[in-house]
Short mmCIF file of N, CA and C in Angstrom, two decimals:
data_model
loop_
_atom_site.label_atom_id
_atom_site.label_comp_id
_atom_site.label_asym_id
_atom_site.label_seq_id
_atom_site.Cartn_x
_atom_site.Cartn_y
_atom_site.Cartn_z
N MET A 248 -11.90 -3.31 2.29
CA MET A 248 -11.90 -4.43 1.36
C MET A 248 -11.08 -4.06 0.15
N SER A 249 -10.36 -4.99 -0.40
CA SER A 249 -9.65 -4.71 -1.63
C SER A 249 -9.95 -5.80 -2.64
N ALA A 250 -9.92 -5.41 -3.89
CA ALA A 250 -10.21 -6.34 -4.97
C ALA A 250 -8.89 -6.76 -5.61
N PRO A 251 -8.86 -7.95 -6.23
CA PRO A 251 -7.66 -8.32 -6.97
C PRO A 251 -7.44 -7.30 -8.09
N LEU A 252 -6.20 -6.92 -8.31
CA LEU A 252 -5.93 -5.91 -9.32
C LEU A 252 -5.63 -6.57 -10.66
N SER A 253 -6.66 -6.74 -11.46
CA SER A 253 -6.49 -7.24 -12.81
C SER A 253 -7.57 -6.60 -13.67
N PRO A 254 -7.29 -6.41 -14.96
CA PRO A 254 -8.25 -5.71 -15.82
C PRO A 254 -9.64 -6.34 -15.80
N GLY A 255 -9.72 -7.66 -15.75
CA GLY A 255 -11.02 -8.32 -15.82
C GLY A 255 -11.86 -8.20 -14.56
N SER A 256 -11.26 -7.74 -13.46
CA SER A 256 -12.03 -7.66 -12.22
C SER A 256 -12.69 -6.30 -12.05
N TRP A 257 -12.36 -5.32 -12.88
CA TRP A 257 -12.99 -4.00 -12.91
C TRP A 257 -13.00 -3.30 -11.55
N PRO A 258 -11.85 -3.22 -10.87
CA PRO A 258 -11.82 -2.55 -9.56
C PRO A 258 -12.02 -1.05 -9.70
N ALA A 259 -12.54 -0.44 -8.65
CA ALA A 259 -12.73 1.01 -8.62
C ALA A 259 -11.72 1.62 -7.66
N LEU A 260 -11.00 2.63 -8.13
CA LEU A 260 -10.10 3.39 -7.27
C LEU A 260 -10.95 4.21 -6.32
N VAL A 261 -10.63 4.18 -5.02
CA VAL A 261 -11.41 4.89 -4.02
C VAL A 261 -10.63 6.11 -3.55
N LEU A 262 -11.24 7.28 -3.75
CA LEU A 262 -10.63 8.54 -3.33
C LEU A 262 -11.35 9.07 -2.09
N ASN A 263 -10.61 9.77 -1.27
CA ASN A 263 -11.22 10.46 -0.15
C ASN A 263 -12.04 11.63 -0.70
N ALA A 264 -12.74 12.34 0.15
CA ALA A 264 -13.57 13.46 -0.30
C ALA A 264 -12.72 14.58 -0.90
N ASP A 265 -11.42 14.61 -0.60
CA ASP A 265 -10.53 15.62 -1.19
C ASP A 265 -9.89 15.14 -2.50
N TYR A 266 -10.35 14.02 -3.02
CA TYR A 266 -9.91 13.44 -4.29
C TYR A 266 -8.49 12.89 -4.26
N ARG A 267 -8.00 12.57 -3.09
CA ARG A 267 -6.73 11.85 -2.97
C ARG A 267 -7.07 10.41 -2.61
N PRO A 268 -6.26 9.45 -3.07
CA PRO A 268 -6.54 8.05 -2.70
C PRO A 268 -6.57 7.89 -1.17
N LEU A 269 -7.48 7.04 -0.70
CA LEU A 269 -7.53 6.76 0.74
C LEU A 269 -6.19 6.22 1.20
N SER A 270 -5.58 5.39 0.38
CA SER A 270 -4.25 4.88 0.69
C SER A 270 -3.55 4.56 -0.63
N TYR A 271 -2.25 4.76 -0.63
CA TYR A 271 -1.45 4.42 -1.81
C TYR A 271 -0.92 3.00 -1.72
N TYR A 272 -0.53 2.57 -0.53
CA TYR A 272 0.16 1.29 -0.38
C TYR A 272 -0.40 0.56 0.82
N PRO A 273 -1.27 -0.40 0.63
CA PRO A 273 -1.79 -0.82 -0.66
C PRO A 273 -2.77 0.21 -1.22
N LEU A 274 -2.89 0.21 -2.52
CA LEU A 274 -3.76 1.16 -3.18
C LEU A 274 -5.21 0.89 -2.80
N SER A 275 -5.94 1.96 -2.51
CA SER A 275 -7.34 1.81 -2.08
C SER A 275 -8.24 1.53 -3.28
N VAL A 276 -8.68 0.29 -3.38
CA VAL A 276 -9.58 -0.12 -4.45
C VAL A 276 -10.70 -0.98 -3.86
N TRP A 277 -11.83 -0.92 -4.51
CA TRP A 277 -12.98 -1.76 -4.17
C TRP A 277 -13.35 -2.59 -5.39
N SER A 278 -13.97 -3.71 -5.16
CA SER A 278 -14.52 -4.49 -6.26
C SER A 278 -15.63 -3.67 -6.91
N TRP A 279 -15.97 -3.98 -8.14
CA TRP A 279 -17.03 -3.21 -8.81
C TRP A 279 -18.35 -3.38 -8.07
N GLN A 280 -18.56 -4.55 -7.46
CA GLN A 280 -19.80 -4.79 -6.71
C GLN A 280 -19.88 -3.86 -5.49
N ASP A 281 -18.77 -3.73 -4.75
CA ASP A 281 -18.77 -2.84 -3.58
C ASP A 281 -18.93 -1.38 -4.00
N ALA A 282 -18.34 -1.01 -5.13
CA ALA A 282 -18.46 0.38 -5.61
C ALA A 282 -19.93 0.70 -5.96
N ILE A 283 -20.60 -0.22 -6.65
CA ILE A 283 -22.00 0.02 -7.01
C ILE A 283 -22.88 0.05 -5.76
N LYS A 284 -22.60 -0.82 -4.81
CA LYS A 284 -23.36 -0.81 -3.56
C LYS A 284 -23.20 0.55 -2.86
N ALA A 285 -21.97 1.07 -2.82
CA ALA A 285 -21.72 2.37 -2.19
C ALA A 285 -22.44 3.50 -2.92
N VAL A 286 -22.56 3.39 -4.25
CA VAL A 286 -23.32 4.38 -5.03
C VAL A 286 -24.77 4.37 -4.59
N PHE A 287 -25.36 3.18 -4.51
CA PHE A 287 -26.78 3.08 -4.14
C PHE A 287 -27.03 3.48 -2.68
N LEU A 288 -26.02 3.32 -1.83
CA LEU A 288 -26.15 3.76 -0.44
C LEU A 288 -25.83 5.25 -0.28
N ASP A 289 -25.54 5.92 -1.40
CA ASP A 289 -25.24 7.35 -1.44
C ASP A 289 -24.02 7.72 -0.60
N ARG A 290 -23.01 6.85 -0.59
CA ARG A 290 -21.79 7.10 0.17
C ARG A 290 -20.66 7.64 -0.70
N VAL A 291 -20.80 7.51 -2.03
CA VAL A 291 -19.74 7.95 -2.94
C VAL A 291 -20.33 8.69 -4.14
N ASN A 292 -19.46 9.46 -4.77
CA ASN A 292 -19.75 10.06 -6.07
C ASN A 292 -18.94 9.29 -7.11
N ILE A 293 -19.50 9.09 -8.28
CA ILE A 293 -18.74 8.45 -9.35
C ILE A 293 -17.98 9.55 -10.08
N VAL A 294 -16.67 9.35 -10.20
CA VAL A 294 -15.80 10.34 -10.81
C VAL A 294 -15.45 9.94 -12.25
N GLU A 295 -15.17 8.66 -12.46
CA GLU A 295 -14.82 8.13 -13.78
C GLU A 295 -15.52 6.79 -13.96
N TYR A 296 -15.71 6.40 -15.23
CA TYR A 296 -16.38 5.14 -15.55
C TYR A 296 -15.51 4.29 -16.46
N TYR A 297 -15.73 2.98 -16.41
CA TYR A 297 -15.22 2.07 -17.43
C TYR A 297 -16.22 2.07 -18.58
N GLU A 298 -15.82 1.52 -19.72
CA GLU A 298 -16.75 1.35 -20.83
C GLU A 298 -17.73 0.22 -20.56
N ARG A 299 -17.36 -0.68 -19.72
CA ARG A 299 -18.16 -1.87 -19.41
C ARG A 299 -19.42 -1.50 -18.62
N GLN A 300 -20.51 -2.22 -18.92
CA GLN A 300 -21.78 -1.98 -18.23
C GLN A 300 -22.24 -3.25 -17.53
N VAL A 301 -23.05 -3.04 -16.51
CA VAL A 301 -23.77 -4.15 -15.89
C VAL A 301 -25.25 -3.83 -16.03
N SER A 302 -26.05 -4.87 -16.09
CA SER A 302 -27.47 -4.62 -16.27
C SER A 302 -28.29 -5.74 -15.63
N SER A 303 -29.52 -5.37 -15.34
CA SER A 303 -30.51 -6.33 -14.87
C SER A 303 -31.74 -6.14 -15.76
N ALA A 304 -32.85 -6.75 -15.43
CA ALA A 304 -34.06 -6.61 -16.25
C ALA A 304 -34.54 -5.17 -16.33
N SER A 305 -34.33 -4.39 -15.27
CA SER A 305 -34.87 -3.03 -15.25
C SER A 305 -33.82 -1.95 -15.04
N PHE A 306 -32.53 -2.30 -15.14
CA PHE A 306 -31.50 -1.34 -14.78
C PHE A 306 -30.24 -1.58 -15.61
N GLN A 307 -29.57 -0.49 -15.96
CA GLN A 307 -28.30 -0.58 -16.68
C GLN A 307 -27.39 0.52 -16.16
N MET A 308 -26.09 0.19 -15.98
CA MET A 308 -25.16 1.17 -15.44
C MET A 308 -23.75 0.85 -15.90
N ARG A 309 -23.00 1.90 -16.28
CA ARG A 309 -21.58 1.72 -16.56
C ARG A 309 -20.85 1.52 -15.23
N LEU A 310 -19.85 0.66 -15.25
CA LEU A 310 -19.10 0.39 -14.03
C LEU A 310 -18.23 1.59 -13.66
N PRO A 311 -18.25 1.98 -12.39
CA PRO A 311 -17.38 3.08 -11.96
C PRO A 311 -15.92 2.62 -11.90
N SER A 312 -15.01 3.45 -12.41
CA SER A 312 -13.58 3.13 -12.30
C SER A 312 -12.92 3.96 -11.21
N VAL A 313 -13.51 5.13 -10.90
CA VAL A 313 -13.01 5.97 -9.81
C VAL A 313 -14.22 6.50 -9.05
N VAL A 314 -14.19 6.36 -7.72
CA VAL A 314 -15.25 6.92 -6.88
C VAL A 314 -14.60 7.77 -5.80
N SER A 315 -15.34 8.78 -5.33
CA SER A 315 -14.86 9.59 -4.22
C SER A 315 -15.87 9.52 -3.08
N LEU A 316 -15.36 9.41 -1.87
CA LEU A 316 -16.23 9.37 -0.70
C LEU A 316 -16.92 10.71 -0.54
N LYS A 317 -18.14 10.70 -0.04
CA LYS A 317 -18.86 11.95 0.23
C LYS A 317 -18.44 12.54 1.57
N THR A 318 -17.92 11.68 2.46
CA THR A 318 -17.48 12.14 3.77
C THR A 318 -15.97 11.97 3.87
N PHE A 319 -15.29 13.02 4.29
CA PHE A 319 -13.83 12.98 4.41
C PHE A 319 -13.42 12.07 5.56
N ILE A 320 -12.44 11.22 5.30
CA ILE A 320 -11.87 10.36 6.35
C ILE A 320 -10.46 10.86 6.62
N ARG A 321 -10.23 11.26 7.86
CA ARG A 321 -8.91 11.78 8.23
C ARG A 321 -7.87 10.67 8.11
N PRO A 322 -6.79 10.94 7.35
CA PRO A 322 -5.75 9.92 7.18
C PRO A 322 -5.04 9.65 8.52
N ALA A 323 -4.53 8.44 8.65
CA ALA A 323 -3.78 8.07 9.85
C ALA A 323 -2.51 8.90 9.92
N ARG A 324 -2.17 9.32 11.12
CA ARG A 324 -0.93 10.09 11.32
C ARG A 324 0.29 9.19 11.22
N HIS A 325 0.16 8.00 11.78
CA HIS A 325 1.28 7.05 11.80
C HIS A 325 0.82 5.76 11.13
N PRO A 326 1.64 5.21 10.26
CA PRO A 326 1.25 3.96 9.61
C PRO A 326 1.15 2.82 10.61
N ALA A 327 0.29 1.87 10.30
CA ALA A 327 0.13 0.68 11.14
C ALA A 327 1.41 -0.15 11.10
N PHE A 328 1.73 -0.76 12.23
CA PHE A 328 2.89 -1.64 12.32
C PHE A 328 2.47 -3.01 11.80
N THR A 329 2.69 -3.24 10.50
CA THR A 329 2.32 -4.49 9.85
C THR A 329 3.54 -5.05 9.12
N ARG A 330 3.48 -6.33 8.82
CA ARG A 330 4.56 -6.96 8.06
C ARG A 330 4.76 -6.24 6.73
N PHE A 331 3.65 -5.94 6.03
CA PHE A 331 3.74 -5.26 4.74
C PHE A 331 4.46 -3.91 4.90
N ASN A 332 4.08 -3.14 5.92
CA ASN A 332 4.69 -1.81 6.10
C ASN A 332 6.16 -1.90 6.50
N VAL A 333 6.55 -2.94 7.25
CA VAL A 333 7.98 -3.14 7.54
C VAL A 333 8.71 -3.42 6.24
N PHE A 334 8.16 -4.31 5.40
CA PHE A 334 8.78 -4.60 4.11
C PHE A 334 8.86 -3.35 3.24
N LEU A 335 7.79 -2.57 3.24
CA LEU A 335 7.77 -1.34 2.44
C LEU A 335 8.81 -0.35 2.94
N ARG A 336 8.88 -0.17 4.27
CA ARG A 336 9.91 0.73 4.83
C ARG A 336 11.29 0.29 4.37
N ASP A 337 11.54 -1.02 4.37
CA ASP A 337 12.85 -1.57 4.00
C ASP A 337 12.96 -1.88 2.51
N ARG A 338 12.00 -1.38 1.74
CA ARG A 338 11.98 -1.51 0.28
C ARG A 338 12.04 -2.96 -0.19
N PHE A 339 11.35 -3.84 0.54
CA PHE A 339 11.26 -5.25 0.16
C PHE A 339 12.64 -5.84 -0.08
N THR A 340 13.58 -5.47 0.81
CA THR A 340 14.97 -5.90 0.68
C THR A 340 15.49 -6.37 2.02
N CYS A 341 16.18 -7.52 2.02
CA CYS A 341 16.81 -8.01 3.24
C CYS A 341 17.80 -6.96 3.73
N GLN A 342 17.70 -6.61 4.99
CA GLN A 342 18.56 -5.58 5.55
C GLN A 342 19.96 -6.10 5.89
N TYR A 343 20.20 -7.39 5.67
CA TYR A 343 21.52 -7.96 5.93
C TYR A 343 22.30 -8.24 4.65
N CYS A 344 21.60 -8.64 3.57
CA CYS A 344 22.34 -9.04 2.36
C CYS A 344 21.79 -8.43 1.07
N ASP A 345 20.73 -7.64 1.16
CA ASP A 345 20.09 -6.99 0.00
C ASP A 345 19.30 -7.93 -0.90
N SER A 346 19.07 -9.16 -0.49
CA SER A 346 18.24 -10.08 -1.28
C SER A 346 16.78 -9.60 -1.24
N ARG A 347 16.04 -9.95 -2.28
CA ARG A 347 14.61 -9.64 -2.33
C ARG A 347 13.78 -10.93 -2.31
N GLU A 348 14.44 -12.05 -2.08
CA GLU A 348 13.78 -13.36 -2.10
C GLU A 348 13.47 -13.84 -0.69
N GLU A 349 12.40 -14.62 -0.56
CA GLU A 349 12.04 -15.30 0.70
C GLU A 349 12.06 -14.37 1.91
N LEU A 350 11.42 -13.19 1.78
CA LEU A 350 11.46 -12.23 2.89
C LEU A 350 10.60 -12.66 4.08
N THR A 351 11.15 -12.42 5.23
CA THR A 351 10.46 -12.56 6.51
C THR A 351 10.91 -11.35 7.32
N PHE A 352 10.72 -11.37 8.62
CA PHE A 352 11.28 -10.28 9.40
C PHE A 352 12.11 -10.81 10.55
N ASP A 353 13.05 -9.98 10.99
CA ASP A 353 13.99 -10.36 12.04
C ASP A 353 13.94 -9.34 13.17
N HIS A 354 14.03 -9.83 14.39
CA HIS A 354 14.20 -8.96 15.56
C HIS A 354 15.70 -8.70 15.69
N VAL A 355 16.13 -7.46 15.53
CA VAL A 355 17.55 -7.13 15.62
C VAL A 355 18.08 -7.57 16.98
N ILE A 356 17.42 -7.15 18.05
CA ILE A 356 17.70 -7.70 19.38
C ILE A 356 16.67 -8.81 19.57
N PRO A 357 17.12 -10.06 19.61
CA PRO A 357 16.17 -11.19 19.67
C PRO A 357 15.21 -11.09 20.85
N ARG A 358 14.01 -11.58 20.62
CA ARG A 358 13.01 -11.60 21.71
C ARG A 358 13.53 -12.39 22.90
N SER A 359 14.29 -13.43 22.63
CA SER A 359 14.83 -14.25 23.72
C SER A 359 15.80 -13.46 24.60
N GLN A 360 16.27 -12.31 24.09
CA GLN A 360 17.20 -11.47 24.85
C GLN A 360 16.57 -10.13 25.21
N GLY A 361 15.23 -10.10 25.23
CA GLY A 361 14.53 -8.90 25.67
C GLY A 361 14.09 -7.97 24.55
N GLY A 362 14.39 -8.31 23.31
CA GLY A 362 13.98 -7.46 22.19
C GLY A 362 12.47 -7.46 22.01
N GLN A 363 11.94 -6.34 21.61
CA GLN A 363 10.50 -6.21 21.43
C GLN A 363 10.14 -6.19 19.96
N THR A 364 8.86 -6.45 19.69
CA THR A 364 8.36 -6.41 18.32
C THR A 364 7.85 -4.99 18.07
N THR A 365 8.78 -4.12 17.67
CA THR A 365 8.48 -2.71 17.43
C THR A 365 9.16 -2.27 16.14
N TRP A 366 8.75 -1.10 15.65
CA TRP A 366 9.38 -0.53 14.46
C TRP A 366 10.89 -0.45 14.64
N GLU A 367 11.33 -0.09 15.85
CA GLU A 367 12.74 0.18 16.10
C GLU A 367 13.57 -1.08 16.30
N ASN A 368 12.94 -2.26 16.26
CA ASN A 368 13.68 -3.50 16.49
C ASN A 368 13.41 -4.58 15.44
N VAL A 369 12.60 -4.29 14.44
CA VAL A 369 12.25 -5.30 13.44
C VAL A 369 12.70 -4.81 12.06
N VAL A 370 13.32 -5.71 11.31
CA VAL A 370 13.75 -5.40 9.94
C VAL A 370 13.34 -6.52 9.00
N ALA A 371 13.24 -6.20 7.72
CA ALA A 371 13.03 -7.23 6.69
C ALA A 371 14.32 -8.04 6.58
N ALA A 372 14.15 -9.35 6.49
CA ALA A 372 15.31 -10.24 6.35
C ALA A 372 14.90 -11.43 5.49
N CYS A 373 15.82 -11.89 4.68
CA CYS A 373 15.54 -13.11 3.91
C CYS A 373 15.65 -14.29 4.87
N SER A 374 15.01 -15.38 4.50
CA SER A 374 15.03 -16.57 5.36
C SER A 374 16.45 -17.06 5.67
N PRO A 375 17.36 -17.15 4.66
CA PRO A 375 18.71 -17.62 4.99
C PRO A 375 19.41 -16.73 6.03
N CYS A 376 19.29 -15.39 5.90
CA CYS A 376 19.93 -14.50 6.88
C CYS A 376 19.27 -14.63 8.24
N ASN A 377 17.95 -14.75 8.24
CA ASN A 377 17.23 -14.87 9.51
C ASN A 377 17.66 -16.15 10.23
N LEU A 378 17.80 -17.24 9.49
CA LEU A 378 18.26 -18.50 10.10
C LEU A 378 19.70 -18.39 10.58
N ARG A 379 20.55 -17.75 9.77
CA ARG A 379 21.96 -17.61 10.12
C ARG A 379 22.13 -16.78 11.40
N LYS A 380 21.36 -15.70 11.52
CA LYS A 380 21.46 -14.85 12.71
C LYS A 380 20.83 -15.53 13.91
N GLY A 381 19.70 -16.22 13.68
CA GLY A 381 19.04 -16.94 14.75
C GLY A 381 18.73 -16.04 15.93
N GLY A 382 19.00 -16.51 17.13
CA GLY A 382 18.73 -15.75 18.35
C GLY A 382 19.92 -14.97 18.85
N ALA A 383 20.89 -14.73 17.97
CA ALA A 383 22.12 -14.03 18.39
C ALA A 383 21.96 -12.51 18.29
N MET A 384 22.74 -11.82 19.10
CA MET A 384 22.81 -10.37 19.02
C MET A 384 23.60 -10.00 17.76
N PRO A 385 23.38 -8.82 17.19
CA PRO A 385 24.10 -8.44 15.97
C PRO A 385 25.62 -8.57 16.07
N ASN A 386 26.22 -8.15 17.18
CA ASN A 386 27.68 -8.25 17.32
C ASN A 386 28.14 -9.70 17.34
N ASP A 387 27.39 -10.56 18.04
CA ASP A 387 27.76 -11.98 18.13
C ASP A 387 27.64 -12.66 16.77
N ALA A 388 26.60 -12.32 16.00
CA ALA A 388 26.39 -12.93 14.68
C ALA A 388 27.22 -12.23 13.61
N ARG A 389 27.78 -11.08 13.97
CA ARG A 389 28.51 -10.23 13.01
C ARG A 389 27.60 -9.86 11.83
N MET A 390 26.35 -9.56 12.17
CA MET A 390 25.34 -9.17 11.17
C MET A 390 24.62 -7.92 11.69
N TRP A 391 24.73 -6.84 10.92
CA TRP A 391 24.09 -5.59 11.29
C TRP A 391 23.18 -5.14 10.16
N PRO A 392 22.01 -4.61 10.49
CA PRO A 392 21.13 -4.13 9.41
C PRO A 392 21.77 -2.99 8.63
N ARG A 393 21.45 -2.90 7.35
CA ARG A 393 21.97 -1.85 6.47
C ARG A 393 21.55 -0.46 6.97
N GLN A 394 20.32 -0.39 7.50
CA GLN A 394 19.86 0.88 8.08
C GLN A 394 19.29 0.58 9.46
N THR A 395 19.42 1.54 10.35
CA THR A 395 18.85 1.39 11.68
C THR A 395 17.34 1.38 11.56
N PRO A 396 16.66 0.38 12.12
CA PRO A 396 15.20 0.36 12.01
C PRO A 396 14.58 1.58 12.70
N PHE A 397 13.50 2.08 12.12
CA PHE A 397 12.85 3.29 12.62
C PHE A 397 11.36 3.23 12.33
N GLN A 398 10.59 4.05 13.04
CA GLN A 398 9.16 4.15 12.75
C GLN A 398 9.00 5.12 11.59
N PRO A 399 8.52 4.64 10.44
CA PRO A 399 8.40 5.53 9.28
C PRO A 399 7.17 6.42 9.39
N SER A 400 7.20 7.49 8.65
CA SER A 400 6.01 8.33 8.52
C SER A 400 5.20 7.80 7.34
N VAL A 401 3.97 8.26 7.22
CA VAL A 401 3.16 7.91 6.05
C VAL A 401 3.90 8.37 4.79
N HIS A 402 4.50 9.54 4.86
CA HIS A 402 5.26 10.08 3.71
C HIS A 402 6.41 9.13 3.33
N ASP A 403 7.14 8.61 4.33
CA ASP A 403 8.24 7.67 4.03
C ASP A 403 7.73 6.46 3.24
N LEU A 404 6.59 5.92 3.68
CA LEU A 404 6.04 4.74 3.01
C LEU A 404 5.55 5.09 1.61
N HIS A 405 4.94 6.27 1.45
CA HIS A 405 4.50 6.68 0.12
C HIS A 405 5.70 6.82 -0.81
N GLN A 406 6.77 7.42 -0.32
CA GLN A 406 7.97 7.59 -1.15
C GLN A 406 8.53 6.23 -1.56
N ASN A 407 8.64 5.31 -0.62
CA ASN A 407 9.16 3.98 -0.95
C ASN A 407 8.22 3.23 -1.88
N GLY A 408 6.93 3.40 -1.66
CA GLY A 408 5.94 2.70 -2.47
C GLY A 408 5.98 3.07 -3.94
N ARG A 409 6.46 4.25 -4.25
CA ARG A 409 6.56 4.67 -5.66
C ARG A 409 7.49 3.75 -6.45
N HIS A 410 8.38 3.07 -5.76
CA HIS A 410 9.30 2.13 -6.42
C HIS A 410 8.64 0.79 -6.71
N PHE A 411 7.43 0.57 -6.15
CA PHE A 411 6.74 -0.71 -6.29
C PHE A 411 5.29 -0.48 -6.68
N PRO A 412 5.04 0.01 -7.90
CA PRO A 412 3.65 0.30 -8.28
C PRO A 412 2.82 -0.98 -8.35
N PRO A 413 1.50 -0.85 -8.17
CA PRO A 413 0.63 -2.02 -8.29
C PRO A 413 0.76 -2.64 -9.68
N ASN A 414 0.38 -3.90 -9.79
CA ASN A 414 0.54 -4.59 -11.07
C ASN A 414 -0.55 -4.19 -12.07
N TYR A 415 -1.52 -3.40 -11.64
CA TYR A 415 -2.57 -2.96 -12.55
C TYR A 415 -3.00 -1.55 -12.19
N LEU A 416 -2.88 -0.64 -13.13
CA LEU A 416 -3.37 0.73 -12.97
C LEU A 416 -4.17 1.08 -14.22
N HIS A 417 -5.46 1.32 -14.07
CA HIS A 417 -6.28 1.69 -15.22
C HIS A 417 -5.97 3.13 -15.62
N ASP A 418 -6.05 3.42 -16.92
CA ASP A 418 -5.76 4.78 -17.41
C ASP A 418 -6.61 5.84 -16.72
N SER A 419 -7.86 5.52 -16.41
CA SER A 419 -8.75 6.50 -15.79
C SER A 419 -8.31 6.89 -14.37
N TRP A 420 -7.40 6.11 -13.79
CA TRP A 420 -6.93 6.40 -12.43
C TRP A 420 -5.78 7.40 -12.41
N MET A 421 -5.10 7.56 -13.54
CA MET A 421 -3.83 8.27 -13.54
C MET A 421 -3.93 9.73 -13.10
N ASP A 422 -5.05 10.38 -13.36
CA ASP A 422 -5.19 11.78 -12.93
C ASP A 422 -5.30 11.91 -11.42
N TYR A 423 -5.53 10.81 -10.72
CA TYR A 423 -5.75 10.84 -9.27
C TYR A 423 -4.60 10.23 -8.48
N LEU A 424 -3.62 9.69 -9.19
CA LEU A 424 -2.46 9.09 -8.54
C LEU A 424 -1.23 9.92 -8.84
N TYR A 425 -0.29 9.88 -7.93
CA TYR A 425 1.00 10.53 -8.14
C TYR A 425 0.84 12.01 -8.48
N TRP A 426 -0.13 12.67 -7.84
CA TRP A 426 -0.41 14.08 -8.11
C TRP A 426 0.70 14.98 -7.62
N ASP A 427 1.62 14.47 -6.81
CA ASP A 427 2.71 15.30 -6.31
C ASP A 427 4.03 15.01 -7.01
N THR A 428 3.99 14.31 -8.15
CA THR A 428 5.21 14.08 -8.90
C THR A 428 5.46 15.26 -9.83
N GLU A 429 6.72 15.38 -10.27
CA GLU A 429 7.10 16.48 -11.12
C GLU A 429 6.42 16.37 -12.48
N LEU A 430 5.93 17.48 -12.97
CA LEU A 430 5.22 17.50 -14.25
C LEU A 430 6.20 17.59 -15.41
N ASP A 431 5.80 17.01 -16.55
CA ASP A 431 6.61 17.13 -17.76
C ASP A 431 6.48 18.55 -18.30
N PRO A 432 7.56 19.10 -18.89
CA PRO A 432 7.47 20.47 -19.46
C PRO A 432 6.60 20.51 -20.71
#
């Protein structure tokens, strides 16, 4: 589950038991309600808090801003083949004209000509380029992707994702994100 990322929604960053985010892209966050439920079910440790509190007639608690799972979840070896991950691999850029508007995806070898829906045959494309290419082969349409489509590694997606940070990052999260970036002297 993910929560909308805005200051007023008080999302909690979710870390694995090794204190790394479960996922960077999309960033692993839970709503404050899910985070508190996980605390009461003894599934997480609270690492950082917001100043904001919630209370009932007999209970008061500061909202968690960072939680860590008590049980380690092994990260996926290969990223899921999703529209978002195709866009992330291609840096949210049309592979034919470099536009960032109206993105969809294109089968380089059209399905009508035996092309499959795989990492190696699908690229991000803007709607105008996708319509222009239609069901034609790249040579016939005289349209070739900027890069040959490939199955990315989790590392590839993390590297590309650094160019597209979430629209909301709370200060308390910063010690747990981007831990492998170069430090200031």
